[in-house]
XYZ file of C-alpha atoms in Angstrom:
107
model
C -107.153 -99.028 32.591
C -107.489 -95.386 33.787
C -104.901 -93.838 36.114
C -107.132 -92.318 38.727
C -107.148 -91.601 42.400
C -110.890 -92.210 42.849
C -113.511 -94.002 40.811
C -114.718 -91.559 38.274
C -111.891 -89.074 38.806
C -110.102 -87.518 35.885
C -106.831 -89.103 34.819
C -103.692 -87.712 36.370
C -101.496 -85.502 34.185
C -97.865 -86.684 33.824
C -95.395 -84.836 36.096
C -93.761 -81.741 34.569
C -89.966 -81.172 35.018
C -88.791 -78.011 36.781
C -86.745 -77.124 33.683
C -89.878 -77.210 31.491
C -91.644 -74.866 33.993
C -88.740 -72.450 34.133
C -88.675 -72.349 30.318
C -92.227 -70.959 30.447
C -91.004 -67.807 32.296
C -89.617 -64.867 30.493
C -87.067 -62.363 31.681
C -86.779 -58.693 30.808
C -83.100 -57.806 31.125
C -82.167 -54.441 32.567
C -79.012 -54.015 30.553
C -75.983 -52.801 32.574
C -77.887 -52.992 35.848
C -77.731 -56.493 37.255
C -79.719 -56.923 40.478
C -77.248 -59.442 41.804
C -73.527 -58.751 42.217
C -70.860 -60.990 43.703
C -68.183 -59.265 45.695
C -64.640 -59.818 44.403
C -62.980 -62.973 45.892
C -59.698 -64.755 45.365
C -61.161 -68.135 46.343
C -64.822 -68.899 46.559
C -66.349 -69.712 49.954
C -68.429 -72.853 50.592
C -71.550 -70.745 50.307
C -70.596 -69.379 46.857
C -69.660 -72.871 45.651
C -73.046 -74.122 46.881
C -74.801 -71.623 44.727
C -73.359 -73.291 41.635
C -75.489 -76.297 42.502
C -78.405 -74.833 44.442
C -79.623 -71.935 42.378
C -82.771 -73.250 40.735
C -82.249 -71.110 37.588
C -78.573 -72.043 37.243
C -77.348 -68.412 37.425
C -74.052 -69.225 39.159
C -71.050 -70.935 37.600
C -67.286 -71.336 38.173
C -65.168 -69.494 35.648
C -61.757 -70.361 34.192
C -60.024 -68.482 37.026
C -61.780 -70.581 39.704
C -64.122 -67.761 40.742
C -67.933 -67.926 41.015
C -69.701 -65.636 38.688
C -73.406 -64.802 38.158
C -75.345 -64.361 34.934
C -78.642 -63.056 36.241
C -80.652 -63.344 33.029
C -83.267 -65.892 33.938
C -83.098 -65.379 37.724
C -86.409 -66.325 39.337
C -85.806 -63.976 42.279
C -86.236 -66.788 44.835
C -83.691 -65.497 47.251
C -81.644 -68.653 47.576
C -78.420 -66.734 47.029
C -79.463 -64.206 49.727
C -80.084 -66.813 52.312
C -76.898 -68.853 51.527
C -74.633 -65.796 51.705
C -76.420 -63.856 54.443
C -73.576 -64.463 56.940
C -70.706 -63.803 54.578
C -72.224 -60.896 52.628
C -70.568 -62.100 49.427
C -73.605 -61.447 47.267
C -75.303 -58.131 46.949
C -78.965 -58.718 46.017
C -81.702 -56.195 45.236
C -85.023 -56.565 43.488
C -84.804 -55.510 39.778
C -86.176 -52.138 38.864
C -89.926 -51.981 38.153
C -90.825 -53.637 34.905
C -87.638 -55.680 34.720
C -86.781 -59.156 35.892
C -88.729 -62.412 35.778
C -92.122 -62.541 34.157
C -93.865 -65.648 35.462
C -96.062 -67.603 33.100
C -98.559 -69.904 34.724
C -100.358 -72.860 33.229
């Protein structure tokens, strides 16, 4: 039996995972010039800790010293970190220089 929404409609494609879509993108690294910088902190705030779970590209992690760090290779420039740390100012975020950053692949 066909999986359709209407009689005669084309079959539905299976859902694609976010990770599979993100893998399609490419990223041109601007070596030595990260577009995201985390301000030094002794203990991460709730907002920084939230980034370790909410960043869709998984750019934020907790290091061995208990501090949040960012590896911006693969950042999709969505602005989640900007929004979450807007009040605290813990993250300095700028667009990458022209020609660098995420290269979206559609399809």
